[in-house]
């Protein structure tokens, strides 16, 4: 039996024993006596009586082991022309000081801190400082507009907000502080303090009495740095909101103990990264990839993590990724396929790659969206190293299906994210909840219990956890993806079966965009669906039915709706296209048949659905949708 098979079978046959053997990957203040509490509802609890501190595992223990002078973070920012390396010792000093500063503002164990910041080491420092204090952080991606930030503030109800004066996009400076001020003014929740990092590219106006400069907080803390506060394994480390099928994002809760074990296990066994290796997850700290694989996992593993404030192209050219790999001798890279598509579009022959020494790169990992065969083939040819498609989601926090390179490299099947990762019992279910035979498409589900590191709950809404994930097929977690498992046990993910779309590796709710379109005075009803895009994978398309008598030309309407989505959700939605249609397909109870729209657009038209009230509309829509996709 292969190493992978041994580990996989052991993890399912006796999960308790399997994870008990991984407990010592991290340092505990009180090692758990009990590994799994299956009686806990609705989700099992791992390591329930363990006590630890996540920041200690990410920093202190490495310094204590004599690796204080090893690089912890290489910050590389082509948009500002800055490069800086922080050793483990320096990062520990910074984090202890900032945690001390937060404590001086009254932030205590269990308090909540919201972080709305760009790709800076300071963002990682803020996250780790919260972990040090046992405070819960919630990072909001900088590409979200004020209304999205406001909804997260109202859901999370932070004591303190931490922000920067601006983020830097290749063509513009994005001033963060006015967005924070607007969100805070609109939110029905008052924060006590707002900490602001002033960047030289834009100066933030401070609100007297509430706002305080990052440097002042840091200086106060330097005089009284803080040690690690011990928390229970179950205590929340962070909340990260992700798109659900409604407009209201879900706050995924991650706890300390099971998360730390899963981070340590996956870094070693999936990504093959250990102490001293240089690792780069080219994503953003506002996404789950940033939480798991820019900050926590590489630092818990004692590796060096690259924090890149730039894009794959345009900062300054399509050689940017190759330059970073060379300059820091990166041995493992994780990014989204869209980044490679962007590079390939500008440099199809990969001439830029020849200018750099990429010999240190051992593995390329791709996730966040479907890996199309052309991009896979191109990456293999350009890099000549193993290219690994792997599948996971914000809720799980770490890969569900992958080629576990650190454990054993398995044969690759392009189009498949390889095999279920140890700990995940992946099953394909049909509509009636029966297991589908090999090669038959169905709902991709995970048989309970979920392994450590996966979601511990939904912030402030336990019933939503059951409703969204656990009630469709009792005993299983519903991933929301459709797919199949082939005769060799390889997992093939075919895409979301709900109203979530994936734009440039960013997960977005079409429901949230529909809510914005519906507010336009001329719009009677609307639907937003994803259409294929050669660069971003998918782009949103707004289908709009006008109110009777509405007089507006389609160009003006499109411009107004695009502006409104940008202002409400953010530029990251990449909402640019609107189609005025005479009507939308609906059921007798008035529900829009979005699945039918998706099928028509994907060219998988399955005829007339039995539940449709107005079948005649399909004849009108087919040519319109075909022309726009
Ligand atoms: N703060 C503010 N605005 C942001 C932002 C941030 N952190 N991130 C993106 N935006 C804005 C962009 O400036 C852009 O605005 P524009 O419409 O005014 O040009 C918009 O949001 C869309 O951004 P993006 O999706 O990055 O598209 P792009 O056309 O600028 O770049 C790619 C295309 C492919 C280069 C880019 O999408 C990319 O690097 N993708 C990788 C995605 C990734 O890492 N995903 C994480 C999952 S692993
Ligand atoms: P997020 O929660 O933002 O990480 O998005 C998770 C969703 O992205 C998944 O449910 C999938 O729909 C999609 N996804 C992530 N990785 C892959 C992959 N390797 N192949 C296909 N889809 C993926």
XYZ file of C-alpha atoms in Angstrom, residues 16-498:
483
model
C -9.137 9.693 16.640
C -5.915 7.698 16.525
C -4.782 9.351 13.271
C -5.126 12.884 14.634
C -3.796 11.907 18.049
C -0.556 11.099 16.257
C -0.488 14.633 14.796
C -1.115 16.434 18.093
C 2.601 16.852 18.745
C 3.106 18.793 15.495
C 2.312 21.813 17.624
C 3.195 22.939 21.146
C 0.435 22.908 23.750
C 0.307 24.537 27.143
C -1.918 21.622 28.133
C -1.821 18.717 25.734
C -5.340 17.425 25.028
C -6.302 14.216 26.786
C -9.314 13.756 24.606
C -8.930 13.930 20.816
C -12.472 13.904 19.465
C -15.829 14.619 21.007
C -18.326 13.138 18.537
C -21.256 13.915 20.810
C -20.858 17.667 20.277
C -23.516 19.095 17.983
C -23.859 20.015 15.235
C -20.157 19.453 14.507
C -17.699 17.246 16.347
C -15.049 18.961 18.527
C -11.393 18.148 18.132
C -8.887 18.308 20.992
C -11.628 19.723 23.268
C -9.585 19.969 26.468
C -6.299 21.183 24.953
C -4.920 24.638 25.775
C -2.433 26.587 23.676
C -1.586 29.831 21.939
C -1.442 29.966 18.128
C 1.004 32.892 18.023
C 3.371 30.967 20.275
C 3.358 28.174 17.722
C 3.942 30.582 14.857
C 6.731 32.631 16.468
C 7.956 32.102 20.032
C 8.773 28.438 19.758
C 10.958 28.966 16.684
C 12.892 31.749 18.391
C 13.229 29.583 21.501
C 14.656 26.831 19.303
C 17.381 29.189 18.070
C 15.931 30.250 14.743
C 15.413 33.906 15.674
C 17.679 35.108 12.867
C 15.960 33.077 10.155
C 13.731 35.063 7.783
C 10.069 34.767 8.690
C 8.608 37.172 6.118
C 10.011 38.513 2.861
C 7.837 41.508 2.019
C 8.121 42.400 -1.665
C 6.151 45.345 -2.978
C 6.709 46.305 -6.599
C 3.884 48.847 -6.318
C 5.901 50.884 -3.808
C 9.404 49.736 -4.756
C 9.934 48.296 -1.264
C 11.557 45.070 -0.080
C 11.978 44.122 3.549
C 12.860 40.954 5.381
C 11.678 40.337 8.929
C 13.416 37.594 10.885
C 11.503 35.455 13.344
C 13.132 37.443 16.141
C 12.106 40.795 14.653
C 8.595 39.598 13.895
C 8.218 38.328 17.444
C 9.339 41.719 18.807
C 6.923 43.539 16.513
C 3.993 41.312 17.336
C 4.678 41.410 21.094
C 4.861 45.205 20.975
C 1.731 45.621 18.892
C -0.129 43.151 21.118
C 1.010 45.225 24.108
C -0.329 48.334 22.368
C -3.663 46.652 21.680
C -3.848 45.544 25.316
C -3.226 49.148 26.415
C -6.324 50.108 24.393
C -8.335 47.568 26.335
C -8.235 44.652 23.884
C -8.465 41.490 25.942
C -8.814 37.752 25.384
C -12.070 37.072 23.550
C -12.438 40.648 22.261
C -12.983 41.249 18.555
C -10.717 43.191 16.198
C -11.561 43.898 12.564
C -8.647 44.372 10.149
C -9.129 46.159 6.805
C -5.645 46.476 5.389
C -3.603 45.916 2.237
C -0.812 43.397 1.670
C 1.653 44.636 4.275
C 3.664 42.882 6.998
C 1.680 45.089 9.391
C -1.447 43.131 8.478
C 0.229 39.877 9.485
C 1.520 41.585 12.642
C -2.021 42.688 13.521
C -3.392 39.164 12.970
C -0.659 37.541 15.061
C -0.984 40.176 17.800
C -4.669 39.308 18.125
C -3.779 35.607 18.276
C -1.202 36.425 20.974
C -3.851 38.101 23.110
C -6.478 35.471 22.392
C -8.524 38.195 20.675
C -10.528 37.188 17.598
C -9.630 38.843 14.290
C -11.726 39.356 11.217
C -9.815 40.454 8.117
C -11.847 42.104 5.362
C -10.444 42.058 1.831
C -9.439 45.552 0.672
C -11.287 45.249 -2.642
C -14.661 45.389 -0.875
C -16.556 48.691 -0.798
C -18.045 50.447 2.236
C -21.384 48.611 2.241
C -19.689 45.200 2.338
C -17.366 46.407 5.084
C -20.338 47.764 7.008
C -22.204 44.452 6.857
C -19.129 42.675 8.244
C -18.769 45.291 11.016
C -22.420 44.819 11.948
C -22.067 41.052 11.956
C -18.743 40.896 13.835
C -19.270 43.877 16.170
C -15.562 44.619 16.746
C -14.191 46.572 19.689
C -11.355 47.935 17.552
C -10.799 48.401 13.808
C -7.301 48.429 12.311
C -6.765 49.982 8.905
C -4.229 51.751 6.712
C -4.524 55.072 4.919
C -4.495 53.325 1.535
C -3.954 50.301 -0.613
C -2.107 50.511 -3.888
C -3.479 49.098 -7.108
C -1.304 49.324 -10.235
C -3.270 52.238 -11.694
C -4.598 53.966 -8.611
C -4.308 54.593 -4.912
C -7.308 53.202 -3.057
C -7.929 55.350 0.009
C -9.092 52.953 2.724
C -9.812 55.415 5.499
C -12.810 57.163 3.855
C -14.256 53.689 3.184
C -13.793 52.768 6.850
C -15.288 56.083 8.003
C -18.317 55.614 5.747
C -18.831 52.018 6.874
C -18.475 52.943 10.541
C -20.841 55.904 10.213
C -23.486 53.710 8.581
C -23.046 50.702 10.866
C -25.395 50.267 13.764
C -22.388 49.455 15.931
C -19.858 51.773 17.547
C -16.207 50.772 17.765
C -14.065 52.058 20.625
C -10.920 52.757 18.645
C -9.720 52.822 15.053
C -5.975 52.264 14.578
C -4.621 53.799 11.377
C -1.355 53.003 9.651
C -0.364 56.107 7.705
C 1.279 55.220 4.398
C 3.201 57.921 2.524
C 1.040 57.520 -0.605
C -2.072 58.978 1.099
C -2.689 60.653 4.419
C -5.755 59.599 6.351
C -7.812 62.174 8.215
C -8.126 61.149 11.849
C -11.311 61.334 13.915
C -10.271 62.894 17.246
C -10.893 60.706 20.264
C -11.531 57.566 18.206
C -8.618 57.241 15.792
C -5.087 56.512 16.845
C -1.890 56.180 14.854
C -0.422 52.683 14.377
C 3.016 53.955 15.427
C 1.663 55.314 18.715
C 0.038 51.969 19.520
C 3.257 50.187 18.621
C 5.392 52.562 20.699
C 3.160 52.169 23.745
C 3.399 48.403 23.371
C 7.166 48.474 22.988
C 7.359 49.671 26.558
C 5.064 46.840 27.694
C 5.239 43.930 25.245
C 2.800 41.133 25.785
C 3.391 37.421 26.220
C 1.103 34.729 24.872
C -2.232 34.271 26.589
C -3.329 30.681 26.867
C -6.677 29.906 25.248
C -8.816 26.800 24.965
C -8.440 24.727 21.839
C -12.051 25.581 20.996
C -11.735 29.332 21.433
C -12.093 31.240 18.168
C -8.927 32.448 16.447
C -10.614 34.263 13.620
C -13.787 34.861 11.669
C -13.593 35.158 7.894
C -16.643 36.087 5.881
C -17.370 34.348 2.649
C -20.113 34.590 0.077
C -23.186 32.528 0.643
C -26.099 32.172 -1.715
C -27.908 35.074 -0.082
C -26.542 38.599 -0.060
C -25.485 38.270 3.589
C -21.953 36.872 3.898
C -21.278 34.009 6.279
C -18.699 34.486 9.022
C -16.736 31.237 9.072
C -15.335 30.625 12.555
C -11.943 28.973 12.941
C -10.742 27.914 16.357
C -7.221 27.702 17.747
C -6.359 24.072 18.442
C -7.697 22.130 15.497
C -6.656 24.897 13.117
C -3.031 24.861 14.290
C -2.791 21.072 13.930
C -4.322 21.140 10.436
C -1.998 23.953 9.350
C 1.076 22.057 10.541
C -0.056 18.765 9.009
C -1.006 20.213 5.604
C 2.107 22.353 5.188
C 4.242 19.281 5.645
C 2.220 16.564 3.951
C 0.475 18.375 1.129
C 2.863 21.189 0.275
C 6.083 19.484 1.372
C 7.320 22.596 3.181
C 9.343 22.462 6.394
C 11.534 24.666 8.591
C 13.772 26.997 6.598
C 12.014 26.448 3.246
C 10.853 29.539 1.367
C 7.176 29.427 0.489
C 4.995 31.840 -1.444
C 1.204 31.922 -1.504
C 0.465 34.630 -4.068
C -2.967 35.613 -2.835
C -4.338 38.248 -0.473
C -4.513 38.224 3.322
C -8.222 38.977 2.992
C -8.938 35.492 1.594
C -8.654 32.108 3.239
C -5.491 31.327 1.253
C -3.910 34.356 2.887
C -4.946 33.320 6.388
C -3.920 29.688 6.057
C -0.946 29.794 3.721
C 0.551 33.288 3.862
C 0.432 33.640 7.631
C -0.439 30.709 9.849
C 0.715 27.484 8.176
C 4.158 28.581 6.934
C 4.971 30.272 10.230
C 3.720 27.361 12.324
C 5.924 25.169 10.117
C 8.944 27.444 10.710
C 9.238 28.280 7.016
C 9.799 31.679 5.383
C 6.705 33.202 3.799
C 6.713 35.710 0.939
C 4.214 38.544 1.250
C 3.788 40.132 -2.183
C 2.056 43.452 -2.761
C 1.673 43.358 -6.513
C 0.025 41.578 -9.402
C 1.163 38.831 -11.757
C 1.255 41.325 -14.640
C 1.705 45.075 -14.834
C 3.913 45.382 -11.734
C 5.888 45.944 -13.848
C 5.590 43.078 -16.330
C 4.743 39.426 -16.877
C 8.087 38.411 -15.337
C 7.086 39.604 -11.850
C 6.343 36.139 -10.444
C 9.541 34.663 -11.891
C 11.573 37.510 -10.396
C 10.165 36.909 -6.924
C 10.820 33.163 -7.212
C 14.435 33.861 -8.146
C 15.108 36.639 -5.639
C 13.926 34.693 -2.603
C 14.729 31.193 -3.848
C 11.093 30.190 -3.467
C 10.656 26.417 -3.368
C 6.860 26.189 -3.385
C 4.329 28.549 -5.003
C 0.571 28.553 -4.489
C -1.606 30.760 -6.649
C -4.865 30.830 -8.615
C -4.974 29.676 -12.259
C -6.156 33.162 -13.245
C -2.714 34.558 -12.332
C -1.075 32.195 -14.818
C -3.665 32.990 -17.471
C -2.822 36.675 -17.007
C 0.910 35.964 -17.423
C 0.336 33.685 -20.409
C -1.845 36.259 -22.132
C 0.979 38.805 -21.992
C 3.855 36.438 -22.526
C 2.575 33.307 -24.305
C 6.072 31.999 -25.038
C 7.153 32.647 -21.431
C 10.182 34.591 -22.639
C 10.246 36.362 -19.266
C 10.684 33.062 -17.438
C 13.983 32.495 -19.281
C 15.421 35.669 -17.761
C 15.297 34.291 -14.223
C 16.774 31.402 -12.298
C 13.818 29.261 -11.316
C 15.856 26.214 -10.386
C 14.872 26.410 -6.693
C 11.157 25.996 -7.428
C 10.067 22.436 -6.676
C 6.267 22.649 -6.820
C 3.475 24.808 -8.181
C 0.078 24.505 -6.500
C -3.073 25.943 -8.055
C -6.442 26.429 -6.348
C -9.395 28.732 -5.961
C -11.106 27.904 -9.252
C -11.117 25.272 -11.976
C -7.722 24.647 -13.534
C -8.342 24.617 -17.275
C -6.286 22.104 -19.306
C -4.540 24.804 -21.404
C -3.238 26.629 -18.342
C -2.164 23.355 -16.773
C -0.257 22.301 -19.911
C 1.355 25.730 -20.244
C 2.537 25.764 -16.619
C 4.007 22.264 -16.943
C 5.865 23.226 -20.083
C 7.200 26.545 -18.802
C 8.294 25.333 -15.377
C 9.055 21.654 -15.918
C 8.062 20.845 -12.318
C 5.017 19.131 -10.791
C 1.904 21.287 -11.141
C -0.774 20.425 -8.599
C -4.423 21.307 -8.885
C -6.084 21.107 -5.489
C -9.561 21.855 -4.266
C -10.805 23.411 -1.069
C -12.882 26.311 0.249
C -13.026 28.988 2.930
C -15.100 26.718 5.117
C -12.540 23.903 5.208
C -9.489 26.174 5.571
C -7.196 23.599 3.972
C -7.274 21.238 1.000
C -10.015 18.610 0.617
C -8.577 16.995 -2.509
C -4.958 17.256 -3.591
C -1.879 15.464 -4.746
C -0.178 15.220 -1.357
C 3.317 16.120 -2.536
C 4.871 16.085 0.915
C 3.560 12.612 1.621
C 3.802 11.015 -1.790
C 3.496 12.238 -5.383
C 0.680 10.406 -7.130
C 0.142 10.180 -10.899
C -1.590 13.296 -12.258
C -4.821 13.297 -14.232
C -5.345 16.728 -15.801
C -8.828 17.996 -14.935
C -8.795 16.274 -11.542
C -7.675 17.724 -8.221
C -6.338 14.187 -7.524
C -7.417 12.334 -4.390
C -9.242 13.081 -1.128
C -6.820 14.347 1.497
C -6.471 12.223 4.663
C -9.237 13.209 7.060
C -11.809 13.993 4.351
C -14.354 11.304 3.521
C -15.468 12.634 0.115
C -18.708 11.191 -1.269
C -20.805 11.973 -4.333
C -24.525 11.949 -3.610
C -27.489 12.042 -5.985
C -30.557 14.203 -5.380
C -32.073 11.530 -3.139
C -28.932 11.339 -0.999
C -27.788 7.988 -2.412
C -24.155 7.455 -3.208
C -23.482 7.850 -6.927
C -21.442 5.193 -8.749
C -17.957 6.025 -10.084
C -17.878 8.590 -12.909
C -21.408 9.784 -12.153
C -21.910 13.456 -11.419
C -23.584 14.533 -8.199
C -23.284 16.773 -5.147
C -19.804 16.605 -3.635
C -20.259 15.997 0.086
C -18.052 15.231 3.065
C -19.167 12.501 5.418
C -19.060 13.683 9.032
C -17.002 14.130 11.110
C -15.040 16.786 9.289
C -11.315 16.728 10.080
C -9.609 19.293 12.357
C -9.166 22.799 10.960
C -12.504 22.943 9.182
C -15.164 25.440 10.191
C -16.121 25.481 13.834
C -19.356 27.357 13.172
C -20.972 30.409 11.587
C -20.484 33.576 13.540
C -23.643 34.616 15.345
C -25.875 32.237 13.407
C -25.598 28.578 14.446
C -28.810 27.677 12.643
C -27.327 28.847 9.352
C -24.586 26.254 9.750
C -27.180 23.494 9.779
C -29.330 25.093 7.091
C -26.512 25.806 4.649
C -24.335 22.752 5.058
C -25.768 19.957 7.154
C -29.495 19.621 6.529
C -29.608 18.685 2.803
C -28.072 15.263 3.427
C -28.087 14.339 7.141
C -24.686 13.033 8.224
C -22.896 14.904 5.429
C -21.438 18.363 4.891
C -22.594 19.859 1.584
C -19.684 21.548 -0.211
C -21.848 23.344 -2.798
C -19.737 21.951 -5.617
C -20.823 19.431 -8.220
C -18.460 16.747 -9.441
C -17.632 13.064 -9.616
C -15.094 10.522 -8.425
C -13.647 8.304 -11.146
C -12.812 4.607 -11.122
C -9.377 5.311 -9.588
C -10.790 7.389 -6.757
C -9.734 10.717 -8.336
C -11.912 13.723 -7.552
C -13.182 15.889 -10.433
C -14.786 19.200 -9.457
C -17.138 20.579 -12.108
C -18.227 23.844 -10.468
C -20.705 25.313 -8.028
C -24.242 24.019 -8.027
C -25.540 27.116 -6.251
